[in-house]
XYZ file of C-alpha atoms in Angstrom:
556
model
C -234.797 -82.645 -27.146
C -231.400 -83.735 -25.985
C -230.927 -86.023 -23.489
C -229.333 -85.090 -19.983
C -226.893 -88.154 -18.741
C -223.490 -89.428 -20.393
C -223.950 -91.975 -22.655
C -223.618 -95.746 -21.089
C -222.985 -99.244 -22.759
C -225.239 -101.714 -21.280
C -222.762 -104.965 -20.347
C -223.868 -108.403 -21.172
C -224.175 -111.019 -18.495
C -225.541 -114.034 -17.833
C -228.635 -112.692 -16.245
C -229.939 -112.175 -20.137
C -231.102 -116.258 -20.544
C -234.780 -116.752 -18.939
C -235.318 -119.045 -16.297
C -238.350 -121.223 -16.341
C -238.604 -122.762 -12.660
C -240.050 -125.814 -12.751
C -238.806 -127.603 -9.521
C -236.009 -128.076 -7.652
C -235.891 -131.599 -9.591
C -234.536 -130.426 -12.770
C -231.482 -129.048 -11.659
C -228.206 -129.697 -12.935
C -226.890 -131.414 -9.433
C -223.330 -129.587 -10.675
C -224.726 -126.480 -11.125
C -226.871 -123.793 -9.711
C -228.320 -122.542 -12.523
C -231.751 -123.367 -13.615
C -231.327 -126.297 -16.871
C -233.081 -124.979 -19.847
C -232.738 -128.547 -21.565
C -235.241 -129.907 -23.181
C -234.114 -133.774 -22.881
C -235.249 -135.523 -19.298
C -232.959 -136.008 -17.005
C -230.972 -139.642 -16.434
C -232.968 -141.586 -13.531
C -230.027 -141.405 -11.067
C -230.314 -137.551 -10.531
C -234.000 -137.740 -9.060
C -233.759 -138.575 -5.190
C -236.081 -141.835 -5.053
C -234.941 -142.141 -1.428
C -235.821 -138.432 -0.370
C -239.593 -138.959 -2.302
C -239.915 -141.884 -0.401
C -239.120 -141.136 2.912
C -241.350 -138.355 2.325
C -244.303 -140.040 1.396
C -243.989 -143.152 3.199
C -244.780 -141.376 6.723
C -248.185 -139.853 6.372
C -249.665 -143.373 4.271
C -248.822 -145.023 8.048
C -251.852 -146.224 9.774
C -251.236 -146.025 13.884
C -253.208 -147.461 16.411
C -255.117 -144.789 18.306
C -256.213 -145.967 21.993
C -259.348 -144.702 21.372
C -260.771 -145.429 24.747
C -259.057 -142.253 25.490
C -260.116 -140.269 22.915
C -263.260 -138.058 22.644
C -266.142 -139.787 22.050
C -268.185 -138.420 18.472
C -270.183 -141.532 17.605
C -268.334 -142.985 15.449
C -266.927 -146.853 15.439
C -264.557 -147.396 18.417
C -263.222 -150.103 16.538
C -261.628 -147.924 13.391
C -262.924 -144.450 13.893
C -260.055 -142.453 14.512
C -257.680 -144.884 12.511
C -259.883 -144.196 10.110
C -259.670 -140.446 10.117
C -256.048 -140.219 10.778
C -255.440 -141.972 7.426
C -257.913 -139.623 5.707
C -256.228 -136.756 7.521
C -252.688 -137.774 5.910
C -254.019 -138.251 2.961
C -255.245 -134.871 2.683
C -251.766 -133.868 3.875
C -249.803 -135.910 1.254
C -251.709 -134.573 -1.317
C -251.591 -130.965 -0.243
C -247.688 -131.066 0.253
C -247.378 -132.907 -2.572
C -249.309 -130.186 -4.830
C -248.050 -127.386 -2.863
C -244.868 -128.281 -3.197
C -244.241 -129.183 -6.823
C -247.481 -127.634 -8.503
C -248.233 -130.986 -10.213
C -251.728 -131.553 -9.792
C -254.459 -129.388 -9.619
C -256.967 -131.612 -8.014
C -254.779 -132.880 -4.790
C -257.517 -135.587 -4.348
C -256.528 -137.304 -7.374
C -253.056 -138.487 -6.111
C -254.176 -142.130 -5.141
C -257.404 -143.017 -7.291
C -260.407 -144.398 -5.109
C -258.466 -143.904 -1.703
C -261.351 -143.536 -0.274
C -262.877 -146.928 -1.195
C -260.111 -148.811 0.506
C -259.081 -146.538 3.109
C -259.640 -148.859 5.607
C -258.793 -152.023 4.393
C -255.387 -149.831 3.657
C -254.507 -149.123 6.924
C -255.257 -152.965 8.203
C -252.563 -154.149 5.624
C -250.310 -151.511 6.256
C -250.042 -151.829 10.069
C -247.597 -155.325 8.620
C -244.052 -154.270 8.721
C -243.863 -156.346 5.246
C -246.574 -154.742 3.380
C -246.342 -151.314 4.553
C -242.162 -151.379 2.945
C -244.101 -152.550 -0.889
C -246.499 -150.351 -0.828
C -243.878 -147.576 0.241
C -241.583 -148.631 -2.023
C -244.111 -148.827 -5.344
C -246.117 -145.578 -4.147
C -242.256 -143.891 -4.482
C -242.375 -145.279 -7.668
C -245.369 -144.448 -8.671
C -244.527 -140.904 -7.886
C -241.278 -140.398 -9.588
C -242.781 -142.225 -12.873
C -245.448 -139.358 -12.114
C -242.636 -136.559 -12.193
C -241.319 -138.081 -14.934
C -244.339 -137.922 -17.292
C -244.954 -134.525 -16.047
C -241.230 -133.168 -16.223
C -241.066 -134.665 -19.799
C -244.652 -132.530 -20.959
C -243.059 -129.275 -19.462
C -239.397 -129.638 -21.066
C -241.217 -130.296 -24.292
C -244.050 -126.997 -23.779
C -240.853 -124.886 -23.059
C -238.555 -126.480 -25.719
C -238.375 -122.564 -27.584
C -236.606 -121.203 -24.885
C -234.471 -123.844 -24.171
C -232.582 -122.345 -27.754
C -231.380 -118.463 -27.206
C -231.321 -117.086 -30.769
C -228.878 -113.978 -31.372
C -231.889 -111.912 -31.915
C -233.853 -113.436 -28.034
C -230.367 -112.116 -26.535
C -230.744 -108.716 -28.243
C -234.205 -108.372 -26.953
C -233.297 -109.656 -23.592
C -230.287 -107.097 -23.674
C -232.952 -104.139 -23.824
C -235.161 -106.116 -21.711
C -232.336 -105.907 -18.750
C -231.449 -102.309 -19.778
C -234.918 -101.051 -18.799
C -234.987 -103.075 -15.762
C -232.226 -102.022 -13.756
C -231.966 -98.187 -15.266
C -235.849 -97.173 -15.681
C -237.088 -94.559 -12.944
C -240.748 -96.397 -12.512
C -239.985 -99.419 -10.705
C -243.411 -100.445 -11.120
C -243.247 -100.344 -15.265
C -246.344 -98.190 -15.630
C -248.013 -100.581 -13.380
C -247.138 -103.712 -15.069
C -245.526 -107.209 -14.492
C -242.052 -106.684 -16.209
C -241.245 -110.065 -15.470
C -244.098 -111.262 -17.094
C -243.860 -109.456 -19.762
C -240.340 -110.439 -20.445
C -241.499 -113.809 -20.557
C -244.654 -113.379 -22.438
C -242.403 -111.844 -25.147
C -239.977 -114.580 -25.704
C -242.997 -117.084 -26.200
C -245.591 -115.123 -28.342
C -243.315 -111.945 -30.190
C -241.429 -113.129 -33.637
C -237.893 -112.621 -33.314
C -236.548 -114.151 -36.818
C -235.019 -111.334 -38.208
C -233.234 -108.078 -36.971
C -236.085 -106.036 -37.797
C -238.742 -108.435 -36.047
C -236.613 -107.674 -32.840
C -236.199 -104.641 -33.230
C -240.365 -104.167 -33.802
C -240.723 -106.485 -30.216
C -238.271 -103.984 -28.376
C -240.151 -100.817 -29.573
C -243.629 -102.602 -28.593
C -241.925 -103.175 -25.033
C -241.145 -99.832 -24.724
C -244.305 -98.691 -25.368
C -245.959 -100.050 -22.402
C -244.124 -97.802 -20.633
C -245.924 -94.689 -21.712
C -243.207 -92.474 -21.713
C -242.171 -90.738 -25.491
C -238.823 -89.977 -23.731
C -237.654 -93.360 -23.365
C -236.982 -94.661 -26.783
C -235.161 -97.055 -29.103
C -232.745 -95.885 -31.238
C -231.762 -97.836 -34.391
C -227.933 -97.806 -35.336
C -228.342 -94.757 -37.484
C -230.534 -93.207 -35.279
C -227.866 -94.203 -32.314
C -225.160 -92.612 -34.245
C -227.384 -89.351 -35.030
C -227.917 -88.700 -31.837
C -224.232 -89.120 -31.141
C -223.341 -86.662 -33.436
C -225.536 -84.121 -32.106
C -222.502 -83.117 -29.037
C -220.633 -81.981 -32.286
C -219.815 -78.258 -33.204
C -221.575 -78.042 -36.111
C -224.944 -79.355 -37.347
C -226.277 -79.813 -40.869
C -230.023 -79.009 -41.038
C -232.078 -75.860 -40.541
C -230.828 -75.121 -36.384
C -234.037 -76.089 -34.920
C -234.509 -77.765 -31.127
C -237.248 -79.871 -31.040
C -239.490 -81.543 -28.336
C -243.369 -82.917 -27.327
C -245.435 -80.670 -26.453
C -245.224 -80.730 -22.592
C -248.534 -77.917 -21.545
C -251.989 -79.591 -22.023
C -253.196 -76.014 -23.265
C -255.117 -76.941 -26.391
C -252.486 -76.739 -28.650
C -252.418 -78.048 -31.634
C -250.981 -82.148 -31.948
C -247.485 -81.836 -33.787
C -243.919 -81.447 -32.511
C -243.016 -78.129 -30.208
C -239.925 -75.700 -30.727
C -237.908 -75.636 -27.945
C -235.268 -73.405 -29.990
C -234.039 -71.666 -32.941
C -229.971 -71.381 -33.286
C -229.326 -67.946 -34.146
C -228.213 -67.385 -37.554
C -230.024 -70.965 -38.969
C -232.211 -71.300 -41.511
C -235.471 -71.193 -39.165
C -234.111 -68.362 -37.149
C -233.842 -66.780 -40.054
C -237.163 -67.437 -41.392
C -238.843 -66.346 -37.901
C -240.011 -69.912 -36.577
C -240.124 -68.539 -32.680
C -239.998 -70.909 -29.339
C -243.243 -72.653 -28.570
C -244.106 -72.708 -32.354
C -246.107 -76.103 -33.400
C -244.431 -78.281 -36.120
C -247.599 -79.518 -38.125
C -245.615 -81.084 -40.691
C -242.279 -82.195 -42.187
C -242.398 -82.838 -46.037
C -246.270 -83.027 -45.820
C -245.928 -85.709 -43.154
C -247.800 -85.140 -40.028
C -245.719 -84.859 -36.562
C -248.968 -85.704 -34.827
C -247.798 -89.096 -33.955
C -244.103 -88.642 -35.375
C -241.067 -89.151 -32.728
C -238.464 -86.324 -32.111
C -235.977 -88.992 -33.727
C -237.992 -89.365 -36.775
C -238.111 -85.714 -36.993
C -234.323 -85.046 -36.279
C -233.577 -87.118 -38.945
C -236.016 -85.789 -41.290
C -234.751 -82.019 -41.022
C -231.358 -82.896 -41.407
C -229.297 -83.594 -44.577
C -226.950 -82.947 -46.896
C -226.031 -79.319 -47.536
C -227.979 -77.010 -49.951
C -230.969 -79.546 -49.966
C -234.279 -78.488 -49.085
C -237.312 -79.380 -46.824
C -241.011 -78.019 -46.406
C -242.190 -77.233 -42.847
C -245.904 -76.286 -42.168
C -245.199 -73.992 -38.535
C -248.338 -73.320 -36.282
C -247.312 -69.785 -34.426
C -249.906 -68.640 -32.654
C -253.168 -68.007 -34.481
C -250.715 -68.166 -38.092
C -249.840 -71.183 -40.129
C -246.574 -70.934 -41.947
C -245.590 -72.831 -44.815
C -241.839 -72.642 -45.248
C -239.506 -73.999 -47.631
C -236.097 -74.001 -45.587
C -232.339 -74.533 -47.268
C -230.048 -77.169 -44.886
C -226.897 -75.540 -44.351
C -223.988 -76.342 -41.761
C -225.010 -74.291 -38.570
C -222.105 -73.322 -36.592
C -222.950 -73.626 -32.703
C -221.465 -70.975 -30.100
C -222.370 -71.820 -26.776
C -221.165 -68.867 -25.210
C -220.769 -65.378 -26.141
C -220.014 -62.474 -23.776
C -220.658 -58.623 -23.578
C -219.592 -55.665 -21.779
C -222.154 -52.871 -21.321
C -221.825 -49.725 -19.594
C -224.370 -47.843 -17.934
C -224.734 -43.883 -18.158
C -223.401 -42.550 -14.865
C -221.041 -39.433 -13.932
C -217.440 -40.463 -14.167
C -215.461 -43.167 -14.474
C -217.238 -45.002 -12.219
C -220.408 -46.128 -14.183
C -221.837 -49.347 -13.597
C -220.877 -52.185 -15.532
C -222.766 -54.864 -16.636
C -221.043 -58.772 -17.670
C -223.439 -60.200 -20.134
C -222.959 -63.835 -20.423
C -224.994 -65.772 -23.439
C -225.485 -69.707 -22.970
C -227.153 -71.132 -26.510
C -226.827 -74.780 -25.036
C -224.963 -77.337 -23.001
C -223.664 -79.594 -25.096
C -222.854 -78.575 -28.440
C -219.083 -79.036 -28.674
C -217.343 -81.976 -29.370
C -214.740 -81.075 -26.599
C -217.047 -81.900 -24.514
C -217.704 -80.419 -20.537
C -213.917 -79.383 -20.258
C -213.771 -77.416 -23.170
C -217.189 -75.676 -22.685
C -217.015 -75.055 -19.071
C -213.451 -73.471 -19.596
C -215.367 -71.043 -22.503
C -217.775 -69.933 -19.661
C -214.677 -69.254 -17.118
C -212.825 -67.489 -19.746
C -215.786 -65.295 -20.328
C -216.636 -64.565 -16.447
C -212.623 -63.724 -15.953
C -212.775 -61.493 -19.508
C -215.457 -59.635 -17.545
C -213.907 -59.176 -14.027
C -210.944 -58.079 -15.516
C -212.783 -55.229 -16.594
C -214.316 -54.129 -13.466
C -218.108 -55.543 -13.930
C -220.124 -54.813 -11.255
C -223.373 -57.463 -12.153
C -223.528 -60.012 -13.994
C -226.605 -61.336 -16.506
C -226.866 -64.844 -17.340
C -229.298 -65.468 -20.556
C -230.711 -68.899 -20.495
C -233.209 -68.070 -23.077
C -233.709 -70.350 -25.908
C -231.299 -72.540 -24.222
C -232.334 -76.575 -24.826
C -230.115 -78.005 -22.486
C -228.095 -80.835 -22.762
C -225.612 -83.109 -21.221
C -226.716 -82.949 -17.258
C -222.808 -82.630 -15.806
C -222.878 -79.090 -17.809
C -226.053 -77.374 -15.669
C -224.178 -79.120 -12.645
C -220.622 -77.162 -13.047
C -222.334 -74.142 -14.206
C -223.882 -73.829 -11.336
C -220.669 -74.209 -9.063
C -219.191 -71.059 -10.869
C -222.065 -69.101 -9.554
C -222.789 -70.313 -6.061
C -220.610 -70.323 -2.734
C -222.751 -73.455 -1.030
C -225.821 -74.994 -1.198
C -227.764 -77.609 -3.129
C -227.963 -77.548 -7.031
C -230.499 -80.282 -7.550
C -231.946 -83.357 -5.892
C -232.245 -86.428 -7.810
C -235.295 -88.451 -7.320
C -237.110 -91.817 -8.300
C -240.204 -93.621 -7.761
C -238.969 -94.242 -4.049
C -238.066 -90.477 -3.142
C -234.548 -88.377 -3.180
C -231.800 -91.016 -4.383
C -229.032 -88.207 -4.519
C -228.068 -85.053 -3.834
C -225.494 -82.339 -5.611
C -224.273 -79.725 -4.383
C -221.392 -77.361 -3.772
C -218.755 -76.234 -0.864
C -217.880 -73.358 -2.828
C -214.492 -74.445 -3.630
C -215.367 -74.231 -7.658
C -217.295 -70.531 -6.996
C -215.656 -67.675 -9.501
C -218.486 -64.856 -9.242
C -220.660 -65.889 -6.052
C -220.955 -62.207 -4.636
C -221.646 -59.875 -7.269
C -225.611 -59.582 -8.068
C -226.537 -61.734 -10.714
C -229.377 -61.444 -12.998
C -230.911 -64.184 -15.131
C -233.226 -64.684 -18.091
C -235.329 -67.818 -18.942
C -237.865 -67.938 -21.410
C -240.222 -71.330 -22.795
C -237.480 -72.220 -25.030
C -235.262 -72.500 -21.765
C -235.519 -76.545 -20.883
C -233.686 -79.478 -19.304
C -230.260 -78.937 -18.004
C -230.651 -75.514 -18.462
C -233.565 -75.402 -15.985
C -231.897 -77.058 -13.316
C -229.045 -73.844 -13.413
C -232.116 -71.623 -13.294
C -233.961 -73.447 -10.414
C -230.846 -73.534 -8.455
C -229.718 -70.206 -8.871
C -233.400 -69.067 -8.188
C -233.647 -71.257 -4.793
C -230.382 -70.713 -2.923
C -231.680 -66.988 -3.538
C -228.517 -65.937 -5.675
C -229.969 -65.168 -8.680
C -233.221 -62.692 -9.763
C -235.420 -64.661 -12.474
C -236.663 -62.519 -14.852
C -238.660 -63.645 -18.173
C -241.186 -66.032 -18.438
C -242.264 -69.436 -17.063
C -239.289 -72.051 -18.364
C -239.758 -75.395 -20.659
C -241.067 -78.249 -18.125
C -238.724 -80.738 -18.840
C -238.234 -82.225 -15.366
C -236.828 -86.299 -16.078
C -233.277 -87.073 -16.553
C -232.643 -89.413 -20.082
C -229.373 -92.010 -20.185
C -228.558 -93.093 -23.539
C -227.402 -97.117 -23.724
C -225.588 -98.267 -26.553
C -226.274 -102.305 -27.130
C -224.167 -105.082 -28.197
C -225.179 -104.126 -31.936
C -224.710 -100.218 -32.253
C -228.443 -99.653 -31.703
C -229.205 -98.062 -28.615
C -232.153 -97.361 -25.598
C -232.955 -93.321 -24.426
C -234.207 -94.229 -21.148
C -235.413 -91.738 -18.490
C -233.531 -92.520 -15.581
C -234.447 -90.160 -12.778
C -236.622 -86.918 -11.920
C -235.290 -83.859 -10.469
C -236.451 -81.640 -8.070
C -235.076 -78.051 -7.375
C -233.611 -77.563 -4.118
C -236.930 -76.374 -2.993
C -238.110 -79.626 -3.540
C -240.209 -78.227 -6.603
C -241.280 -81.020 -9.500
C -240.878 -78.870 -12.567
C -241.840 -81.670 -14.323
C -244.539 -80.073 -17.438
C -244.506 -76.683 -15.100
C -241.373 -75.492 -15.271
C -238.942 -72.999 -13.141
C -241.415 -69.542 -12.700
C -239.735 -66.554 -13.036
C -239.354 -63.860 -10.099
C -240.731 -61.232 -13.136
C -241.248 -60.721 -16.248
C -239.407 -59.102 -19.104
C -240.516 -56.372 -21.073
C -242.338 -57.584 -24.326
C -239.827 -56.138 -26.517
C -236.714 -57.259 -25.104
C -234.225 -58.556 -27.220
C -232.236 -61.953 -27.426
C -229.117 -61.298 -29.220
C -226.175 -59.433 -27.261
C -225.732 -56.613 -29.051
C -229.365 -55.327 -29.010
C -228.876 -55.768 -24.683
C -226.953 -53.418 -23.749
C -229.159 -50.566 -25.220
C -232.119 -51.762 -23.082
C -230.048 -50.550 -19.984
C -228.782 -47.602 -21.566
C -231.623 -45.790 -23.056
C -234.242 -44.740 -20.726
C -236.356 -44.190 -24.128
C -236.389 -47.721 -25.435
C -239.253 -49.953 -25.344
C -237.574 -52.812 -23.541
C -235.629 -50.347 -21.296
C -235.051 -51.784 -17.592
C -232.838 -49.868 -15.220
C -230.218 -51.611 -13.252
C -232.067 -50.600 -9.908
C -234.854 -53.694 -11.315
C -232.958 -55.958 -13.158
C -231.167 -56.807 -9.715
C -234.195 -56.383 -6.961
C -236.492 -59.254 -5.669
């Protein structure tokens, strides 16, 4: 399956180092950052004078008149002395635990308080006494904090140490958070995890990090977003190029919860390639590469595992239908054409006969010229054809695996006047919208014609859907991949790389083709070909089994 976004490098920042909040106490007091030292900090930097203004209000004892208080039975003499010393003590120890999270038992602050509550207070209400006590209970604190802040900086001393290989993982940790569709990380703490990771996962070696950022990603639950190691990276790079060496298939997971069979799904065949060639179909089930399951194998794995060098071999076990296929393909270089035209005339008295522009897309994103070069190959071909006086045009999307999303975008601008190509959507609703003003439209008037089939996925569906739903194109064939999320590829700071899904789309009818795909307005006949030159006879000859006239190919 190719993935739909430009490639993106992921920049570095400061943001990668954890913070471990302890208290506003262990701050650098020249910095805002959180200090990841491990060492305590020098006695000047804690504020004895704040702590003990703090604390030295609520241990006053006041005089209550308490002739004017309620009466509740209890000692005129001390009563309500009595409980407004409790009462701030229950406060001090509250905002003191509240506030820096020291103690989790707030009525151990000041052992046996209780006992000499009152005598307390009696001492206290002399000027001279109540500035010692205030003075050694400040004390008492900050020694307190400083126990405490030395047990913490030496329980977090691993982090306070960034290895090469933490700042990888952190890289792809940062990655996923601010590019991943599901804000809510398959229902998880990502935060959490992030920090649960740097304290329990080995990170020693390359490979060790590597093994933490795949078990991240699984969490996630989704097969499309994946981690790509530096060959891998580089593989997938090279599959924009113009030629491929393998056997020319498209590959995906399985997408319809139909009973099929666990393995890896065809999306295509190039034409001409050693499967094509061998009859391996769309929607065939790859069972096994080399006499290694797919059942739990990733489309990476595979990709890498059916290409190779030229004139070497490889053993596929294909599930079509009801048949299992052994076959024992031959890599060669497969030569990609993304877009091949054909003029076909129709039988009709005179000169005048309809004509028919037949316009082949294989893929988006097969050239190493990238969307210039491929988007001028489908302009050449519409002008080739309107130079010769078509009348209709067909669009085959069959077979067609998509690609780079910009492609499906500018496609559709050749075909449509205004309107809305595609919505693009996250967790939290429509984030963006394209669509056109016309002012890149080459062929929006003449009827238009186009054919999907399972194999058609991706970018390719979202030129289907839009054509479909601003009601300029007639859909015929049958019900389209399902491939409704939207994949960026990140490159990190090492050459590996992340395959992240992104976004959703939705058709401008708002429809989720997500595992359903784009449904066709009606089928094609069984028989009907896929190659260009076999086309044109199923408008011409009435007799033919896949014969449609041009009266249906172009009516709702």
């Amino acid at each position: 399956m190719e993935f739909l976004a430009i490639s993106t490098t992921a920049s570095s920042s400061s943001s990668s180092f954890p913070h471990f909040p302890i208290s506003s106490f262990f701050k650098n007091p020249n910095s805002n950052l959180i200090s990841t030292t491990s060492s305590v900090l020098q006695w000047k930097y804690l504020p004895v004078k704040v702590l003990r203004n703090k604390f030295h209000g609520p241990l006053m004892c006041m005089r209550i008149d308490t002739s004017n208080g309620p009466r509740n039975g209890r000692d005129s003499d001390g009563g309500y002395a009595w409980n407004f010393l409790l009462q701030h003590k229950r406060r001090l120890c509250k905002r003191f635990t509240s506030q820096y999270g020291l103690f989790s038992e707030s009525y151990k602050c000041i052992p046996k308080f209780w006992k000499y509550a009152g005598s307390l207070c009696k001492l206290m209400n002399r000027s001279e006494i109540r500035q010692k006590v205030s003075v050694h209970f400040g004390r008492l604190v900050v020694g307190v904090m400083l126990v405490m802040s030395l047990s913490v900086a030496v329980s977090k001393t691993p982090s306070a140490a960034l290895t090469e290989e933490n700042l990888l993982f952190l890289e792809a940790w940062r990655t996923i958070d601010r590019a991943y569709v599901d804000k809510t990380f398959n229902g998880q703490s990502w935060f959490r995890y992030r920090e649960d990771a740097l304290r329990n996962e080995p990170m020693n070696t390359r490979e060790e990090t590597y093994m933490a950022i795949k078990k991240m990603l699984a969490t996630l639950d989704d097969p499309f977003t994946r981690f790509l190691e530096p060959e891998k990276f580089k593989s997938l790079q090279s599959g924009t190029q113009g030629a491929l060496t393998g056997v020319g298939l498209s590959i995906g997971y399985p997408t319809k919860f139909d009973g099929s069979p666990a393995g890896l799904v065809v999306i295509s065949a190039a034409p001409g390639g050693p499967a094509n060639k061998a009859g391996v179909l769309s929607g065939d089930i790859i069972l096994a590469i080399d006499d290694t399951s797919t059942e739990t194998m990733g489309i990476y794995d595979a990709a890498d595992r059916l290409q190779g060098p030229e004139g070497s071999s490889v053993k596929l076990t294909i599930q079509s239908g009801p048949e299992i296929k052994h076959l024992d393909l031959v890599r060669e270089k497969v030569q990609l054409n993304p877009v091949k035209s054909r003029l076909c005339k129709v039988p009709d008295a005179g000169d005048n006969s309809p004509r028919i522009g037949y316009i082949k897309l294989t893929s988006f994103n097969q050239n190493a010229s990238g969307l210039a070069f491929y988007l001028g190959a489908v302009k050449e071909a519409v002008d080739a054809l309107r130079s010769n006086n078509v009348n209709a045009f067909v669009l085959d999307l069959r077979d067609n695996s998509g690609g780079l999303f910009p492609e499906g975008i500018e496609i559709a601008k050749i075909w449509l006047d205004k309107g809305v190509i595609v919505y693009i959507c996250d967790s939290r609703g429509v984030r963006d919208i394209y669509d056109t003003d016309g002012s890149s439209a080459m062929a929006a008037s003449e009827p238009l014609a186009v054919l999907v089939n399972k194999g058609t996925a991706s970018a390719s569906e979202i030129l289907a859907g839009a054509l479909k739903d601003n009601k300029r194109a007639v859909v015929f064939g049958e019900p389209t991949f399902g491939k409704g999320k939207i994949q960026s590829v990140f490159k990190l700071s090492d050459g590996s790389g992340l395959a992240v899904t992104v976004a959703r789309y939705e058709t401008p009818a708002h429809a989720d083709i997500d595992k359903v795909g784009v449904i066709p307005d009606h089928p094609l006949p069984t028989l009907f070909p896929k190659d260009e030159d076999s086309f044109c006879s199923c408008i011409q000859d009435p007799a033919s089994g896949c014969y449609v006239n041009r009266g249906q190919l172009f009516s709702r």
